[in-house]
Amino acid sequence: GPHFISFLASPSALTGSALFFHYTWRRNCSSAVMPRITSHYTIFPRDKDPRWEGVEMERFADEADVVIVGGGPAGLSAAIRLKQLAKEQEKELRVCLVEKASQIGAHTLSGACLEPSALNELFPDWKERGAPLNTPVTEDLFSILTEKYRIPVPMLPGLPMNNHGNYIVRLGHFVHWLGEQAEELGVEIYPGYAAAEVLFHEDGSVKGIATNDVGIAKDGSPKDVFERGMELHAKVTLFGEGCHGHLAKQLYRQFNLRENCEPQTYAIGLKELWVIDEKKWRPGRVEHSVGWPLNRNTYGGSFLYHLNEGEPLVALGFVVGLDYTNPYLSPFREFQRWKHHPFVAKTLEGGDRIAYGARALNEGGYQCLPKVTFPGGMLIGCSPGFMNVPKIKGTHTAMKSGMLAAEAIFPKVTAEDPASETAGLHIPEYEDNLKKSWIWKELYAVRNIRPSFHNYFGLYGGMVYTGVFYWILRGKEPWTLKHAGLDSAQLKPAKECTPIEYPKPDGKLSFDLLSSVALSGTNHEGDQPPHLTLKDDSIPVANNLAIYDGPEQRFCPAGVYEYVPLETGEGMRLQINAQNCVHCKTCDIKDPSQNINWVVPEGSGGPAYNGL
Amino acid sequence: MSRVLVGVKRVIDYAVKIRVKPDHSGVVTDGVKHSMNPFCEIAVEEAVKLKEKKFIKEVVAVSCGPTQVTETIRTALAMGCDRGIHVEVSGKDYEAMGPLQIAKIFAALAKKEEASLVILGKQAIDDDCNQTGQMTAALLDWPQGTFASEVTIDGEKVKVVREIDGGLETIKISMPAVLTADLRLNTPRYATLPNIMKAKKKKIANMKPADLGVDMVSRVEVLRVDEPPTRLAGVKVETVDDLVAKLKANGTI
């Protein structure tokens, strides 16, 4: 689109009625004037906005049998399975998939060690089809790190982390391959178009989605190139937005899907790709660690996988549970300093970093599974959250959930008379099938491992619990432990915590935030309303900064949030650098005020990951 | 009423960090995010605008390269072009392809399609050559209006306001002509989803350079590609004497 133009040209000037609407507000007890931050129409509706008077808001609409939101493992597996069934039974089915990334795989980020169980079911001939599973796991190492040393932990068969039979993959490339298979089967895939709105029938059931509008200026006013998004209507809509989807957030409220489960808990995962010295390359080797640099009460750990695709490439990264309590903690800087540990540094020395990215992931497991079906739609993949946390794998369960959804949907959407009470089909059979599947058994067996970390001994208590109850009893203990509650409620006030002294990046092993963000290839049209919307613009300074010292400056892996001094008067203001966003969703999860609502920006914005 | 040829090039997206291949033969393109060259977007927009104002009847989008460039042609079709032409070039020919080869292809197509205008972006953001438009005009022996920031059709002539070093230059040239688009010519419209769907029904003809009588042999051989040297950190000095001493020490003065 016109991105490049506003990139080079000067920022749009405020004119006419825009100036009238661009208000500033004053805090009660100071003369400081805060510029407005949020201008998105989800916070300031356009029907009450004088700048939108007379603008044509009618949308073009099209019909499909099934619409899928999200081109990740779950969405693509569902699409593929639907088309496979259609081919088998010689029925016609229109399946449309929308994806906010500019190409399939560009927003995909994961370790990853793929368990091929679901893939074997979806495409038994995946090898002949050229699926990029090139690196079988040959070695599996687990360590507890201290500042200088490493304690090896034997990887006994039966432990959840054992990777025998799995493949190290570049998930972005695997997802891209899934996209090609889907297109071959006739799925209509539209990358670069984000689902921005859920549409409802009069009876309250889901009618479909509308894609994002384009051409709205940073101050929320319409530009010359303004165009409405498009409506895609379907008999049933699948939502596969990945961890903490923004439309899913709305659906939970709308249909009360979370009334019988615990609130989801999360972690943030940061990842880099390095080309290393050939002499240090051990293709097929999987390394995991816990311990340093995190203390025993902060959940998290690292991964380092040696790929086997020609170049001496390693995928490495760091995961931090978002239930951490110290607002001075920076997951990015923990990751950077972990790389200096002698055991890690020796692999990376002499190498070159070529990619960086970050994404939130689910940690809640079984206890946090919501209802997944509602009139007109269903939730698949990491969105409801089928990740097996101790195994640190969610791709196989995400794919399987998509396949189960397809299998439940197919007879209903191809039936002569769907016999549905609501205009949008309600298909509870999907949830029944999930409960009978290996996804459920797997998640049930590991349900107590993550919550077992909430004890005085933290990490070590958790490991003991895993050793005793999982390895010996396979999760058959009759109790189910609870998580600690919302991640956003776990932060302690800054004055009760000690700032953490992080070492400066050395530019060889560790790096600064901005050069890392540049490597993600992320970019957005600059002249659009910030998609990190605040329900109340005054809360960041009044609450987040005042009580927690602005933790968003530290947990955002892309430098979106900055507290900067006011140009006039005393005090600080929050500056949102929306263009840096890598769509990780951490801010929406961890904001202690729960004031940040991440919504989707103009389609094709965001990171440009290549095989992450 | 006339026909316009618009050239669109598929390039690595401007926000992506470029990486040199380990063998230094070029840059890594596999799996990397690509998009339409921004100046080509402006060219397409201008052509579609001329059609909307009824100065021209048909806009044909042309791209040269492997199968992936059809995505770029589809985007041009979604922006309002009527049909597309994919000139298939792949492998070594594609790697060696440069402005001269493209210009020969466009010259041949301009004659074949009886085009009144060929509109191109002023340059591509990957090679920054700024040569294709000029070479095409020379091969056709047509007038050229390059670095266009304003285009007005006046009967059989075109008035072009050009961005030049000294300011703006206004020229009047006869059609048929070649124009190249500069930044301020227009603001390209978005390719919206309904238009992308409609574009799937528009035709993209497929051909090879040989079908146009064009020989893709390049007289240019790329020897080596390197990253720019890493910028050294600056050094702060306390006094002017220190500065002079340092400048003498490294031989600058």
PDB file of N, CA, C and O in Angstrom, chain A residues 35 76 95 162 185 190 195 199 235 268 306 316 324 341-342 348 356 360 369 371 383 396 405 411 462 522 531 560 585:
ATOM      1  N   PRO A  35      -0.298  14.881  25.751  1.00  0.00           N
ATOM      2  CA  PRO A  35      -0.869  14.653  24.421  1.00  0.00           C
ATOM      3  C   PRO A  35      -1.691  13.362  24.425  1.00  0.00           C
ATOM      4  O   PRO A  35      -1.396  12.433  25.180  1.00  0.00           O
ATOM      5  N   LEU A  76      -4.610 -23.829   9.353  1.00  0.00           N
ATOM      6  CA  LEU A  76      -4.284 -24.507   8.097  1.00  0.00           C
ATOM      7  C   LEU A  76      -4.653 -25.979   8.159  1.00  0.00           C
ATOM      8  O   LEU A  76      -5.147 -26.542   7.177  1.00  0.00           O
ATOM      9  N   VAL A  95     -13.878 -22.744   1.399  1.00  0.00           N
ATOM     10  CA  VAL A  95     -13.166 -22.452   2.644  1.00  0.00           C
ATOM     11  C   VAL A  95     -12.260 -21.245   2.408  1.00  0.00           C
ATOM     12  O   VAL A  95     -11.417 -21.274   1.524  1.00  0.00           O
ATOM     13  N   ASN A 162      11.397 -35.513  26.943  1.00  0.00           N
ATOM     14  CA  ASN A 162      12.187 -36.401  26.095  1.00  0.00           C
ATOM     15  C   ASN A 162      11.743 -36.290  24.647  1.00  0.00           C
ATOM     16  O   ASN A 162      10.562 -36.365  24.352  1.00  0.00           O
ATOM     17  N   LEU A 185      -5.140 -27.783  -2.384  1.00  0.00           N
ATOM     18  CA  LEU A 185      -6.423 -28.450  -2.166  1.00  0.00           C
ATOM     19  C   LEU A 185      -7.591 -27.518  -2.448  1.00  0.00           C
ATOM     20  O   LEU A 185      -8.741 -27.922  -2.354  1.00  0.00           O
ATOM     21  N   TYR A 190      -5.871 -15.723   2.054  1.00  0.00           N
ATOM     22  CA  TYR A 190      -5.674 -14.294   1.851  1.00  0.00           C
ATOM     23  C   TYR A 190      -4.733 -13.717   2.897  1.00  0.00           C
ATOM     24  O   TYR A 190      -5.176 -13.193   3.930  1.00  0.00           O
ATOM     25  N   ALA A 195      -8.454 -10.146  10.286  1.00  0.00           N
ATOM     26  CA  ALA A 195      -9.837 -10.152  10.766  1.00  0.00           C
ATOM     27  C   ALA A 195      -9.898  -9.161  11.918  1.00  0.00           C
ATOM     28  O   ALA A 195      -9.242  -9.342  12.938  1.00  0.00           O
ATOM     29  N   LEU A 199     -18.666 -10.533  13.290  1.00  0.00           N
ATOM     30  CA  LEU A 199     -20.002 -10.118  12.892  1.00  0.00           C
ATOM     31  C   LEU A 199     -21.025 -11.064  13.492  1.00  0.00           C
ATOM     32  O   LEU A 199     -20.772 -12.263  13.611  1.00  0.00           O
ATOM     33  N   LYS A 235     -21.116 -20.220   7.454  1.00  0.00           N
ATOM     34  CA  LYS A 235     -22.012 -21.017   8.301  1.00  0.00           C
ATOM     35  C   LYS A 235     -21.362 -21.226   9.658  1.00  0.00           C
ATOM     36  O   LYS A 235     -22.041 -21.261  10.690  1.00  0.00           O
ATOM     37  N   ILE A 268       6.446 -15.505  28.102  1.00  0.00           N
ATOM     38  CA  ILE A 268       6.934 -14.868  26.885  1.00  0.00           C
ATOM     39  C   ILE A 268       8.142 -15.651  26.408  1.00  0.00           C
ATOM     40  O   ILE A 268       8.995 -16.047  27.213  1.00  0.00           O
ATOM     41  N   HIS A 306      20.136 -27.425  17.389  1.00  0.00           N
ATOM     42  CA  HIS A 306      21.027 -27.399  16.224  1.00  0.00           C
ATOM     43  C   HIS A 306      20.287 -27.949  15.012  1.00  0.00           C
ATOM     44  O   HIS A 306      19.964 -29.138  14.960  1.00  0.00           O
ATOM     45  N   LEU A 316      17.794 -20.611  19.105  1.00  0.00           N
ATOM     46  CA  LEU A 316      17.911 -20.582  20.567  1.00  0.00           C
ATOM     47  C   LEU A 316      16.969 -19.535  21.123  1.00  0.00           C
ATOM     48  O   LEU A 316      16.550 -18.603  20.424  1.00  0.00           O
ATOM     49  N   TYR A 324       5.716 -13.581  36.815  1.00  0.00           N
ATOM     50  CA  TYR A 324       6.823 -13.057  37.621  1.00  0.00           C
ATOM     51  C   TYR A 324       6.353 -11.855  38.420  1.00  0.00           C
ATOM     52  O   TYR A 324       5.415 -11.156  38.032  1.00  0.00           O
ATOM     53  N   HIS A 341      26.460 -17.288  29.562  1.00  0.00           N
ATOM     54  CA  HIS A 341      26.849 -18.447  30.370  1.00  0.00           C
ATOM     55  C   HIS A 341      27.875 -19.266  29.592  1.00  0.00           C
ATOM     56  O   HIS A 341      27.700 -19.502  28.392  1.00  0.00           O
ATOM     57  N   PRO A 342      28.955 -19.716  30.263  1.00  0.00           N
ATOM     58  CA  PRO A 342      30.026 -20.425  29.559  1.00  0.00           C
ATOM     59  C   PRO A 342      29.514 -21.569  28.673  1.00  0.00           C
ATOM     60  O   PRO A 342      30.002 -21.766  27.567  1.00  0.00           O
ATOM     61  N   LEU A 348      28.134 -20.165  20.759  1.00  0.00           N
ATOM     62  CA  LEU A 348      27.840 -18.992  19.949  1.00  0.00           C
ATOM     63  C   LEU A 348      29.070 -18.178  19.541  1.00  0.00           C
ATOM     64  O   LEU A 348      28.996 -17.399  18.588  1.00  0.00           O
ATOM     65  N   TYR A 356      15.664 -12.409  14.942  1.00  0.00           N
ATOM     66  CA  TYR A 356      15.173 -12.198  16.308  1.00  0.00           C
ATOM     67  C   TYR A 356      13.663 -12.094  16.276  1.00  0.00           C
ATOM     68  O   TYR A 356      13.086 -11.570  15.304  1.00  0.00           O
ATOM     69  N   ALA A 360       4.171 -14.440  22.959  1.00  0.00           N
ATOM     70  CA  ALA A 360       3.668 -15.017  24.202  1.00  0.00           C
ATOM     71  C   ALA A 360       3.204 -16.443  23.921  1.00  0.00           C
ATOM     72  O   ALA A 360       2.848 -16.790  22.801  1.00  0.00           O
ATOM     73  N   LEU A 369      -8.634 -24.473  30.031  1.00  0.00           N
ATOM     74  CA  LEU A 369      -9.344 -24.657  28.766  1.00  0.00           C
ATOM     75  C   LEU A 369     -10.766 -24.122  28.876  1.00  0.00           C
ATOM     76  O   LEU A 369     -11.535 -24.549  29.735  1.00  0.00           O
ATOM     77  N   LYS A 371     -14.686 -23.167  27.216  1.00  0.00           N
ATOM     78  CA  LYS A 371     -15.602 -23.797  26.261  1.00  0.00           C
ATOM     79  C   LYS A 371     -15.103 -23.396  24.882  1.00  0.00           C
ATOM     80  O   LYS A 371     -14.732 -22.244  24.682  1.00  0.00           O
ATOM     81  N   SER A 383      -5.167 -20.623  20.639  1.00  0.00           N
ATOM     82  CA  SER A 383      -6.093 -19.598  21.105  1.00  0.00           C
ATOM     83  C   SER A 383      -6.794 -20.079  22.370  1.00  0.00           C
ATOM     84  O   SER A 383      -6.658 -19.464  23.423  1.00  0.00           O
ATOM     85  N   HIS A 396       1.633 -29.894  17.739  1.00  0.00           N
ATOM     86  CA  HIS A 396       0.907 -31.124  17.397  1.00  0.00           C
ATOM     87  C   HIS A 396      -0.532 -31.073  17.905  1.00  0.00           C
ATOM     88  O   HIS A 396      -1.461 -31.484  17.193  1.00  0.00           O
ATOM     89  N   ALA A 405     -11.875 -30.137  14.625  1.00  0.00           N
ATOM     90  CA  ALA A 405     -12.897 -29.139  14.314  1.00  0.00           C
ATOM     91  C   ALA A 405     -13.445 -29.401  12.917  1.00  0.00           C
ATOM     92  O   ALA A 405     -14.665 -29.417  12.707  1.00  0.00           O
ATOM     93  N   PRO A 411     -19.813 -32.702   8.304  1.00  0.00           N
ATOM     94  CA  PRO A 411     -21.168 -33.190   8.036  1.00  0.00           C
ATOM     95  C   PRO A 411     -22.227 -32.101   8.189  1.00  0.00           C
ATOM     96  O   PRO A 411     -23.231 -32.108   7.482  1.00  0.00           O
ATOM     97  N   GLY A 462       9.032 -27.861  42.028  1.00  0.00           N
ATOM     98  CA  GLY A 462       8.359 -28.301  40.809  1.00  0.00           C
ATOM     99  C   GLY A 462       9.035 -29.509  40.183  1.00  0.00           C
ATOM    100  O   GLY A 462       8.383 -30.445  39.723  1.00  0.00           O
ATOM    101  N   THR A 522      10.154  -6.078  11.448  1.00  0.00           N
ATOM    102  CA  THR A 522       8.804  -5.600  11.690  1.00  0.00           C
ATOM    103  C   THR A 522       8.621  -4.178  11.183  1.00  0.00           C
ATOM    104  O   THR A 522       9.533  -3.362  11.203  1.00  0.00           O
ATOM    105  N   HIS A 531      -2.242   0.603  17.393  1.00  0.00           N
ATOM    106  CA  HIS A 531      -3.118  -0.539  17.616  1.00  0.00           C
ATOM    107  C   HIS A 531      -2.987  -1.078  19.040  1.00  0.00           C
ATOM    108  O   HIS A 531      -3.657  -2.024  19.421  1.00  0.00           O
ATOM    109  N   VAL A 560       8.208  -0.945  22.313  1.00  0.00           N
ATOM    110  CA  VAL A 560       7.037  -0.146  21.939  1.00  0.00           C
ATOM    111  C   VAL A 560       6.747   0.925  22.989  1.00  0.00           C
ATOM    112  O   VAL A 560       6.348   2.046  22.667  1.00  0.00           O
ATOM    113  N   LYS A 585       1.741 -10.000  22.024  1.00  0.00           N
ATOM    114  CA  LYS A 585       0.582  -9.943  22.928  1.00  0.00           C
ATOM    115  C   LYS A 585       0.954  -9.865  24.408  1.00  0.00           C
ATOM    116  O   LYS A 585       0.062  -9.871  25.266  1.00  0.00           O
TER     117      LYS A 585
END
